[in-house]
């Protein structure tokens, strides 16, 4: 139990530092920014309490909000993804899956994990950029930013997962 918390805390700091120091500076075609910290929420184990998933994700989003000058955008988006994650993971798990299984390409299979990661990443990016723009006046730019960022984030997540697999 304590090892899980320490691992989560280490991942928390790694994702926060990576996003703030490196990934926020990347902007492809003036619209695609990798938002890798959603991977932190995707990989929560099945047996984790819903409250802990929500609190960890909110805290990571809040930390990114403080350093990225996006007041409440990342924390709201991460909290929503953390709300969806326990429900969506049930659709992709095999029927005879263990209670303490974590979402990964090794446990779910590459196809199922890719679907889960794609859905959660797309939801996160759509909500993130909708809250950031707070307007649908220029909806084509909003859709381009959300789609390109989701695709770029998904590619990085699958690359990390293939290294982990």
PDB file of C-alpha atoms in Angstrom:
ATOM      1  CA  UNK A   1       0.000   0.000   0.000  1.00  0.00           C
ATOM      2  CA  UNK A   2       2.708   2.481   0.931  1.00  0.00           C
ATOM      3  CA  UNK A   3       4.745   1.513  -2.120  1.00  0.00           C
ATOM      4  CA  UNK A   4       1.762   2.303  -4.368  1.00  0.00           C
ATOM      5  CA  UNK A   5       1.427   5.748  -2.807  1.00  0.00           C
ATOM      6  CA  UNK A   6       5.153   6.434  -3.195  1.00  0.00           C
ATOM      7  CA  UNK A   7       5.066   5.298  -6.829  1.00  0.00           C
ATOM      8  CA  UNK A   8       2.051   7.512  -7.506  1.00  0.00           C
ATOM      9  CA  UNK A   9       3.761  10.454  -5.819  1.00  0.00           C
ATOM     10  CA  UNK A  10       6.882   9.946  -7.935  1.00  0.00           C
ATOM     11  CA  UNK A  11       4.798   9.713 -11.116  1.00  0.00           C
ATOM     12  CA  UNK A  12       2.908  12.826 -10.004  1.00  0.00           C
ATOM     13  CA  UNK A  13       6.120  14.852  -9.832  1.00  0.00           C
ATOM     14  CA  UNK A  14       7.540  13.367 -13.034  1.00  0.00           C
ATOM     15  CA  UNK A  15       4.425  14.173 -15.061  1.00  0.00           C
ATOM     16  CA  UNK A  16       4.100  17.615 -13.528  1.00  0.00           C
ATOM     17  CA  UNK A  17       7.729  18.529 -14.204  1.00  0.00           C
ATOM     18  CA  UNK A  18       7.698  17.034 -17.698  1.00  0.00           C
ATOM     19  CA  UNK A  19       4.574  18.957 -18.634  1.00  0.00           C
ATOM     20  CA  UNK A  20       5.608  22.272 -17.127  1.00  0.00           C
ATOM     21  CA  UNK A  21       9.264  22.307 -18.130  1.00  0.00           C
ATOM     22  CA  UNK A  22       9.214  20.540 -21.498  1.00  0.00           C
ATOM     23  CA  UNK A  23       5.839  19.722 -23.043  1.00  0.00           C
ATOM     24  CA  UNK A  24       4.173  23.126 -22.561  1.00  0.00           C
ATOM     25  CA  UNK A  25       6.892  24.625 -24.751  1.00  0.00           C
ATOM     26  CA  UNK A  26       5.999  22.332 -27.676  1.00  0.00           C
ATOM     27  CA  UNK A  27       3.345  23.673 -29.992  1.00  0.00           C
ATOM     28  CA  UNK A  28       3.095  22.093 -33.423  1.00  0.00           C
ATOM     29  CA  UNK A  29       1.408  24.185 -36.124  1.00  0.00           C
ATOM     30  CA  UNK A  30       0.285  26.657 -33.423  1.00  0.00           C
ATOM     31  CA  UNK A  31      -2.389  24.278 -32.163  1.00  0.00           C
ATOM     32  CA  UNK A  32      -1.048  20.874 -31.055  1.00  0.00           C
ATOM     33  CA  UNK A  33       0.354  20.705 -27.537  1.00  0.00           C
ATOM     34  CA  UNK A  34       1.055  17.335 -25.894  1.00  0.00           C
ATOM     35  CA  UNK A  35      -0.853  17.026 -22.617  1.00  0.00           C
ATOM     36  CA  UNK A  36       0.830  13.885 -21.343  1.00  0.00           C
ATOM     37  CA  UNK A  37      -0.306  14.099 -17.726  1.00  0.00           C
ATOM     38  CA  UNK A  38      -3.640  12.496 -18.650  1.00  0.00           C
ATOM     39  CA  UNK A  39      -1.656   9.237 -18.813  1.00  0.00           C
ATOM     40  CA  UNK A  40      -1.373   9.456 -15.020  1.00  0.00           C
ATOM     41  CA  UNK A  41      -5.147   9.063 -14.693  1.00  0.00           C
ATOM     42  CA  UNK A  42      -5.517   6.439 -17.411  1.00  0.00           C
ATOM     43  CA  UNK A  43      -3.203   3.998 -15.626  1.00  0.00           C
ATOM     44  CA  UNK A  44      -4.902   3.943 -12.220  1.00  0.00           C
ATOM     45  CA  UNK A  45      -5.550   0.380 -10.982  1.00  0.00           C
ATOM     46  CA  UNK A  46      -9.071  -0.998 -10.898  1.00  0.00           C
ATOM     47  CA  UNK A  47      -9.102  -1.454  -7.123  1.00  0.00           C
ATOM     48  CA  UNK A  48      -8.312   2.218  -6.419  1.00  0.00           C
ATOM     49  CA  UNK A  49     -11.094   4.055  -4.678  1.00  0.00           C
ATOM     50  CA  UNK A  50     -12.924   6.552  -6.836  1.00  0.00           C
ATOM     51  CA  UNK A  51     -12.212   9.322  -4.346  1.00  0.00           C
ATOM     52  CA  UNK A  52      -8.466   8.726  -4.478  1.00  0.00           C
ATOM     53  CA  UNK A  53      -8.484   8.737  -8.284  1.00  0.00           C
ATOM     54  CA  UNK A  54     -10.418  12.016  -8.254  1.00  0.00           C
ATOM     55  CA  UNK A  55      -8.141  13.625  -5.660  1.00  0.00           C
ATOM     56  CA  UNK A  56      -4.873  12.561  -7.307  1.00  0.00           C
ATOM     57  CA  UNK A  57      -6.076  13.734 -10.715  1.00  0.00           C
ATOM     58  CA  UNK A  58      -7.420  17.014  -9.380  1.00  0.00           C
ATOM     59  CA  UNK A  59      -4.131  17.675  -7.583  1.00  0.00           C
ATOM     60  CA  UNK A  60      -2.087  16.988 -10.726  1.00  0.00           C
ATOM     61  CA  UNK A  61      -4.376  19.211 -12.775  1.00  0.00           C
ATOM     62  CA  UNK A  62      -4.167  21.953 -10.150  1.00  0.00           C
ATOM     63  CA  UNK A  63      -0.365  21.749 -10.079  1.00  0.00           C
ATOM     64  CA  UNK A  64      -0.276  22.089 -13.861  1.00  0.00           C
ATOM     65  CA  UNK A  65      -2.750  24.963 -13.687  1.00  0.00           C
ATOM     66  CA  UNK A  66      -0.557  26.843 -11.241  1.00  0.00           C
ATOM     67  CA  UNK A  67       2.568  26.526 -13.366  1.00  0.00           C
ATOM     68  CA  UNK A  68       0.930  26.868 -16.778  1.00  0.00           C
ATOM     69  CA  UNK A  69      -1.304  29.892 -16.114  1.00  0.00           C
ATOM     70  CA  UNK A  70      -4.511  28.045 -16.996  1.00  0.00           C
ATOM     71  CA  UNK A  71      -6.715  28.719 -13.960  1.00  0.00           C
ATOM     72  CA  UNK A  72      -8.883  25.670 -13.354  1.00  0.00           C
ATOM     73  CA  UNK A  73      -8.781  24.309 -16.893  1.00  0.00           C
ATOM     74  CA  UNK A  74      -6.475  21.341 -16.318  1.00  0.00           C
ATOM     75  CA  UNK A  75      -7.891  20.514 -12.894  1.00  0.00           C
ATOM     76  CA  UNK A  76     -11.474  20.446 -14.179  1.00  0.00           C
ATOM     77  CA  UNK A  77     -10.509  18.368 -17.209  1.00  0.00           C
ATOM     78  CA  UNK A  78      -8.446  15.907 -15.154  1.00  0.00           C
ATOM     79  CA  UNK A  79     -11.221  15.560 -12.587  1.00  0.00           C
ATOM     80  CA  UNK A  80     -13.742  14.740 -15.301  1.00  0.00           C
ATOM     81  CA  UNK A  81     -11.426  12.151 -16.860  1.00  0.00           C
ATOM     82  CA  UNK A  82     -10.836  10.676 -13.388  1.00  0.00           C
ATOM     83  CA  UNK A  83     -14.601  10.441 -12.972  1.00  0.00           C
ATOM     84  CA  UNK A  84     -14.945   8.533 -16.258  1.00  0.00           C
ATOM     85  CA  UNK A  85     -11.900   6.256 -15.909  1.00  0.00           C
ATOM     86  CA  UNK A  86     -13.307   3.671 -13.446  1.00  0.00           C
ATOM     87  CA  UNK A  87     -16.447   3.253 -15.535  1.00  0.00           C
ATOM     88  CA  UNK A  88     -14.687   3.041 -18.893  1.00  0.00           C
ATOM     89  CA  UNK A  89     -12.050   0.605 -17.695  1.00  0.00           C
ATOM     90  CA  UNK A  90     -14.802  -1.909 -16.919  1.00  0.00           C
ATOM     91  CA  UNK A  91     -15.756  -2.025 -20.617  1.00  0.00           C
ATOM     92  CA  UNK A  92     -12.241  -2.952 -21.672  1.00  0.00           C
ATOM     93  CA  UNK A  93     -11.364  -5.489 -18.983  1.00  0.00           C
ATOM     94  CA  UNK A  94     -11.757  -9.208 -19.602  1.00  0.00           C
ATOM     95  CA  UNK A  95     -14.548 -10.876 -17.631  1.00  0.00           C
ATOM     96  CA  UNK A  96     -12.186 -12.887 -15.467  1.00  0.00           C
ATOM     97  CA  UNK A  97      -9.880  -9.949 -14.687  1.00  0.00           C
ATOM     98  CA  UNK A  98      -8.347  -9.618 -11.263  1.00  0.00           C
ATOM     99  CA  UNK A  99      -9.518  -6.929  -8.880  1.00  0.00           C
ATOM    100  CA  UNK A 100      -6.146  -5.148  -8.673  1.00  0.00           C
ATOM    101  CA  UNK A 101      -5.463  -4.953 -12.411  1.00  0.00           C
ATOM    102  CA  UNK A 102      -4.101  -1.686 -13.784  1.00  0.00           C
ATOM    103  CA  UNK A 103      -4.767  -0.350 -17.251  1.00  0.00           C
ATOM    104  CA  UNK A 104      -1.803  -1.095 -19.488  1.00  0.00           C
ATOM    105  CA  UNK A 105      -1.088  -2.707 -22.844  1.00  0.00           C
ATOM    106  CA  UNK A 106       0.276  -5.745 -21.029  1.00  0.00           C
ATOM    107  CA  UNK A 107      -2.856  -6.395 -18.956  1.00  0.00           C
ATOM    108  CA  UNK A 108      -5.583  -5.258 -21.353  1.00  0.00           C
ATOM    109  CA  UNK A 109      -3.922  -6.003 -24.651  1.00  0.00           C
ATOM    110  CA  UNK A 110      -2.661  -3.374 -27.046  1.00  0.00           C
ATOM    111  CA  UNK A 111      -5.970  -2.857 -28.869  1.00  0.00           C
ATOM    112  CA  UNK A 112      -8.116  -2.472 -25.782  1.00  0.00           C
ATOM    113  CA  UNK A 113      -5.616  -0.190 -24.085  1.00  0.00           C
ATOM    114  CA  UNK A 114      -5.344   1.920 -27.237  1.00  0.00           C
ATOM    115  CA  UNK A 115      -9.144   2.319 -27.333  1.00  0.00           C
ATOM    116  CA  UNK A 116      -9.298   3.250 -23.649  1.00  0.00           C
ATOM    117  CA  UNK A 117      -6.425   5.709 -23.965  1.00  0.00           C
ATOM    118  CA  UNK A 118      -7.854   7.244 -27.146  1.00  0.00           C
ATOM    119  CA  UNK A 119     -11.290   7.814 -25.613  1.00  0.00           C
ATOM    120  CA  UNK A 120      -9.988   9.321 -22.381  1.00  0.00           C
ATOM    121  CA  UNK A 121      -7.392  11.447 -24.178  1.00  0.00           C
ATOM    122  CA  UNK A 122      -9.958  12.780 -26.638  1.00  0.00           C
ATOM    123  CA  UNK A 123     -12.439  13.605 -23.867  1.00  0.00           C
ATOM    124  CA  UNK A 124      -9.679  15.315 -21.890  1.00  0.00           C
ATOM    125  CA  UNK A 125      -8.483  17.418 -24.825  1.00  0.00           C
ATOM    126  CA  UNK A 126     -12.001  18.394 -25.939  1.00  0.00           C
ATOM    127  CA  UNK A 127     -12.885  19.561 -22.440  1.00  0.00           C
ATOM    128  CA  UNK A 128      -9.490  21.210 -21.868  1.00  0.00           C
ATOM    129  CA  UNK A 129      -9.667  23.348 -25.002  1.00  0.00           C
ATOM    130  CA  UNK A 130     -13.389  24.072 -24.575  1.00  0.00           C
ATOM    131  CA  UNK A 131     -12.719  25.460 -21.102  1.00  0.00           C
ATOM    132  CA  UNK A 132      -9.594  27.261 -22.251  1.00  0.00           C
ATOM    133  CA  UNK A 133     -11.303  29.093 -25.099  1.00  0.00           C
ATOM    134  CA  UNK A 134     -14.609  29.400 -23.195  1.00  0.00           C
ATOM    135  CA  UNK A 135     -16.248  30.201 -26.503  1.00  0.00           C
ATOM    136  CA  UNK A 136     -17.272  28.355 -29.627  1.00  0.00           C
ATOM    137  CA  UNK A 137     -16.949  31.469 -31.765  1.00  0.00           C
ATOM    138  CA  UNK A 138     -13.963  30.011 -33.614  1.00  0.00           C
ATOM    139  CA  UNK A 139     -15.026  26.369 -33.396  1.00  0.00           C
ATOM    140  CA  UNK A 140     -12.776  25.190 -36.228  1.00  0.00           C
ATOM    141  CA  UNK A 141      -9.671  26.354 -34.374  1.00  0.00           C
ATOM    142  CA  UNK A 142     -10.991  24.777 -31.148  1.00  0.00           C
ATOM    143  CA  UNK A 143     -11.600  21.489 -32.925  1.00  0.00           C
ATOM    144  CA  UNK A 144      -8.189  21.594 -34.618  1.00  0.00           C
ATOM    145  CA  UNK A 145      -6.429  22.267 -31.300  1.00  0.00           C
ATOM    146  CA  UNK A 146      -8.341  19.554 -29.456  1.00  0.00           C
ATOM    147  CA  UNK A 147      -7.955  16.965 -32.204  1.00  0.00           C
ATOM    148  CA  UNK A 148      -4.290  17.649 -32.920  1.00  0.00           C
ATOM    149  CA  UNK A 149      -3.408  17.717 -29.217  1.00  0.00           C
ATOM    150  CA  UNK A 150      -5.342  14.509 -28.608  1.00  0.00           C
ATOM    151  CA  UNK A 151      -3.561  12.802 -31.494  1.00  0.00           C
ATOM    152  CA  UNK A 152      -0.128  14.001 -30.388  1.00  0.00           C
ATOM    153  CA  UNK A 153      -0.808  13.022 -26.773  1.00  0.00           C
ATOM    154  CA  UNK A 154      -2.125   9.619 -27.847  1.00  0.00           C
ATOM    155  CA  UNK A 155       1.002   8.962 -29.919  1.00  0.00           C
ATOM    156  CA  UNK A 156       3.239   9.811 -26.966  1.00  0.00           C
ATOM    157  CA  UNK A 157       1.138   7.655 -24.599  1.00  0.00           C
ATOM    158  CA  UNK A 158       1.312   4.667 -26.935  1.00  0.00           C
ATOM    159  CA  UNK A 159       5.069   5.190 -27.363  1.00  0.00           C
ATOM    160  CA  UNK A 160       5.560   5.203 -23.597  1.00  0.00           C
ATOM    161  CA  UNK A 161       3.311   2.184 -23.252  1.00  0.00           C
ATOM    162  CA  UNK A 162       5.252   0.259 -25.885  1.00  0.00           C
ATOM    163  CA  UNK A 163       8.466   0.991 -23.972  1.00  0.00           C
ATOM    164  CA  UNK A 164       6.780  -0.192 -20.779  1.00  0.00           C
ATOM    165  CA  UNK A 165       5.268  -3.264 -22.479  1.00  0.00           C
TER     166      UNK A 165
END
